[in-house]
Short mmCIF file of C-alpha atoms in Angstrom, two decimals:
data_model
loop_
_atom_site.label_atom_id
_atom_site.label_comp_id
_atom_site.label_asym_id
_atom_site.label_seq_id
_atom_site.Cartn_x
_atom_site.Cartn_y
_atom_site.Cartn_z
CA MET A 706 26.52 4.27 -19.64
CA ASP A 707 24.92 1.27 -21.30
CA ASP A 708 21.54 3.06 -21.13
CA ILE A 709 22.90 6.00 -23.13
CA ILE A 710 24.36 3.73 -25.80
CA ASP A 711 21.11 1.75 -25.90
CA ILE A 712 19.01 4.93 -26.32
CA SER A 713 21.24 6.28 -29.13
CA THR A 714 21.18 2.86 -30.85
CA ASN A 715 17.36 2.79 -30.61
CA ARG A 716 17.20 6.32 -32.02
CA LEU A 717 19.57 5.47 -34.87
CA SER A 718 17.67 2.31 -35.78
CA GLY A 719 14.33 4.14 -35.42
CA CYS A 720 15.49 6.82 -37.85
CA TRP A 721 17.09 4.46 -40.38
CA LYS A 722 13.80 2.56 -40.78
CA SER A 723 12.14 5.56 -42.49
CA SER A 724 12.51 5.78 -46.26
CA ASP A 725 10.42 8.89 -46.92
CA CYS A 726 11.14 12.50 -45.98
CA ASN A 727 7.74 13.16 -44.44
CA LEU A 728 7.78 9.94 -42.40
CA CYS A 729 11.35 10.62 -41.34
CA THR A 730 10.84 14.19 -40.16
CA HIS A 731 7.67 13.33 -38.24
CA ASN A 732 9.26 10.28 -36.61
CA LYS A 733 8.99 10.12 -32.78
CA HIS A 734 12.78 9.64 -32.52
CA GLY A 735 13.60 13.16 -33.76
CA CYS A 736 15.13 12.56 -37.17
CA GLY A 737 16.29 14.56 -40.16
CA TRP A 738 16.23 13.72 -43.86
CA CYS A 739 19.32 13.74 -46.09
CA PRO A 740 17.84 14.04 -49.62
CA THR A 741 20.80 13.05 -51.83
CA SER A 742 21.46 9.76 -50.09
CA ALA A 743 17.74 9.37 -49.21
CA THR A 744 18.55 8.50 -45.61
CA CYS A 745 16.92 9.33 -42.33
CA VAL A 746 19.39 10.28 -39.59
CA PRO A 747 19.11 11.40 -35.95
CA ALA A 748 19.00 15.20 -35.85
CA ASN A 749 18.10 17.60 -33.07
CA SER A 750 17.64 20.78 -35.11
CA LEU A 751 17.98 22.28 -38.56
CA LEU A 752 21.29 23.83 -37.51
CA ASP A 753 22.95 20.50 -36.62
CA PRO A 754 25.02 20.46 -39.84
CA VAL A 755 26.84 23.58 -38.67
CA SER A 756 28.32 21.74 -35.67
CA ASN A 757 28.33 18.15 -36.99
CA ALA A 758 30.02 17.56 -40.35
CA ASP A 759 29.11 13.84 -40.35
CA ILE A 760 25.37 14.19 -39.78
CA CYS A 761 24.55 12.85 -43.27
CA PRO A 762 26.20 9.81 -44.90
CA LEU A 763 27.55 12.03 -47.67
CA ARG A 764 29.46 15.00 -46.29
CA ALA A 765 28.57 17.15 -49.30
CA GLU A 766 24.85 16.97 -48.51
CA ARG A 767 25.05 17.90 -44.83
CA PHE A 768 23.63 21.39 -45.43
CA GLU A 769 20.68 19.92 -47.32
CA LEU A 770 19.31 18.35 -44.12
CA ARG A 771 15.54 18.64 -43.64
CA THR A 772 13.87 18.48 -40.22
CA LYS A 773 10.39 18.68 -38.74
CA THR A 774 10.84 22.37 -37.86
CA LEU A 775 10.45 23.65 -41.43
CA GLY A 776 9.48 20.45 -43.23
CA CYS A 777 10.84 18.71 -46.29
CA ALA A 778 10.80 21.82 -48.47
CA CYS A 779 13.38 23.80 -46.44
CA SER A 780 16.98 22.77 -45.96
CA THR A 781 19.66 24.23 -43.73
CA THR A 782 21.05 26.01 -46.79
CA SER A 783 17.67 27.69 -47.42
CA LEU A 784 17.37 28.75 -43.79
CA LEU A 785 20.90 30.17 -43.66
CA ALA A 786 20.34 31.97 -46.98
CA VAL A 787 17.20 33.64 -45.62
CA ILE A 788 18.96 34.64 -42.39
CA VAL A 789 21.95 36.10 -44.27
CA THR A 790 19.64 37.92 -46.70
CA VAL A 791 17.63 39.51 -43.89
CA PHE A 792 20.75 40.73 -42.06
CA ALA A 793 22.37 41.91 -45.31
CA THR A 794 19.22 43.87 -46.17
CA ILE A 795 19.15 45.51 -42.74
CA ALA A 796 22.86 46.35 -43.02
CA TRP A 797 22.37 47.81 -46.51
CA LEU A 798 19.44 49.95 -45.33
CA LEU A 799 21.59 51.26 -42.47
CA VAL A 800 24.38 52.10 -44.94
CA LEU A 801 21.90 53.93 -47.21
CA TYR A 802 20.52 55.83 -44.21
CA GLY A 803 24.06 56.79 -43.20
CA ILE A 804 24.86 57.99 -46.74
CA PHE A 805 21.65 60.04 -46.79
CA LYS A 806 22.48 61.67 -43.44
CA LEU A 807 26.06 62.34 -44.62
CA LEU A 808 24.78 64.02 -47.78
CA LEU A 809 22.50 66.22 -45.69
CA LYS A 810 25.42 67.26 -43.49
CA LEU A 811 27.66 67.87 -46.50
CA ASN A 812 24.89 69.97 -48.07
CA GLU A 813 24.70 72.13 -44.96
CA ALA A 814 28.49 72.53 -44.78
CA TYR A 815 29.45 72.91 -48.44
CA GLY A 816 26.21 73.16 -50.38
CA THR A 817 23.39 75.64 -50.35
CA GLY A 818 23.15 75.73 -46.57
CA ALA A 819 20.66 74.70 -43.98
CA TRP A 820 17.01 74.04 -44.77
CA ARG A 821 15.80 75.58 -41.54
CA GLY A 822 17.15 77.87 -38.88
CA TRP A 823 16.44 80.81 -36.62
CA GLU A 824 15.89 84.35 -37.90
CA VAL A 825 16.37 87.37 -35.66
CA ASP A 826 14.61 90.56 -36.73
CA VAL A 827 15.92 93.80 -35.16
CA LYS A 828 13.25 96.51 -34.89
CA ASP A 829 13.91 100.25 -35.24
CA ASP A 830 13.76 100.71 -31.47
CA GLY A 831 16.46 98.04 -30.95
CA ALA A 832 14.08 95.28 -29.85
CA ARG A 833 14.80 91.85 -31.21
CA GLU A 834 12.23 89.38 -32.35
CA GLY A 835 13.17 85.82 -33.30
CA LYS A 836 11.32 83.23 -35.26
CA PRO A 837 12.16 79.93 -36.95
CA TRP A 838 12.40 79.77 -40.74
CA VAL A 839 12.22 76.93 -43.24
CA ARG A 840 13.09 77.01 -46.91
CA SER A 841 10.03 76.94 -49.11
CA SER A 842 8.94 73.64 -50.61
CA LYS A 843 9.51 74.95 -54.14
CA ASN A 844 13.23 74.33 -53.59
CA SER A 845 14.67 71.09 -54.84
CA TRP A 846 15.86 68.28 -52.57
CA PHE A 847 19.39 69.66 -52.55
CA GLY A 848 18.54 73.31 -51.95
CA PRO A 849 17.31 76.17 -54.09
CA ASN A 850 17.91 76.45 -57.80
CA LEU A 851 21.00 78.66 -57.95
CA ALA A 852 20.71 79.13 -61.70
CA LYS A 853 18.30 81.97 -60.89
CA ARG A 854 19.19 84.25 -57.98
CA SER A 855 20.47 83.02 -54.63
CA GLU A 856 18.79 83.90 -51.36
CA GLN A 857 21.64 86.25 -50.49
CA GLU A 858 21.17 88.10 -53.78
CA GLU A 859 17.45 88.41 -53.05
CA VAL A 860 18.14 89.86 -49.59
CA THR A 861 20.74 92.26 -51.02
CA ALA A 862 18.33 93.41 -53.74
CA ARG A 863 15.60 94.02 -51.17
CA THR A 864 18.02 95.94 -48.96
CA ARG A 865 19.02 98.18 -51.86
CA LEU A 866 15.39 98.92 -52.64
CA LEU A 867 14.62 99.84 -49.02
CA ALA A 868 17.62 102.17 -48.69
#
């Protein structure tokens, strides 16, 4: 037990000797730099402030801890901000993707219909021939321009001409 106390005392005194961020973070004892109080404290990782509120002498600066991992320019706050931003961006992209897919489904159900499908052509002798169809690219993103004539009107007009 005395060995553990001796090791932690050596680590604490080894860290407290440093008075510069760069010297502190590259210390052999594994230290972190608290910039507001300008103190070097024992720290295992950049995420130590999350689990240890008293890692820095001033409690308010605990999330400003700098360690060797990312250097003196990056604090725990910066790291957590980047992590939250990345996950928030991924979540937002998933939400946008979901909205896009929902709009496509709503367009098929209530809008101008599907953009592709299967067409069955019945010949005069009763034979059936099927083929896939896709709306032409001249249509807008949300279907054909219905201000002109709809596809059903076009088919009806063609049927009248053939009869």
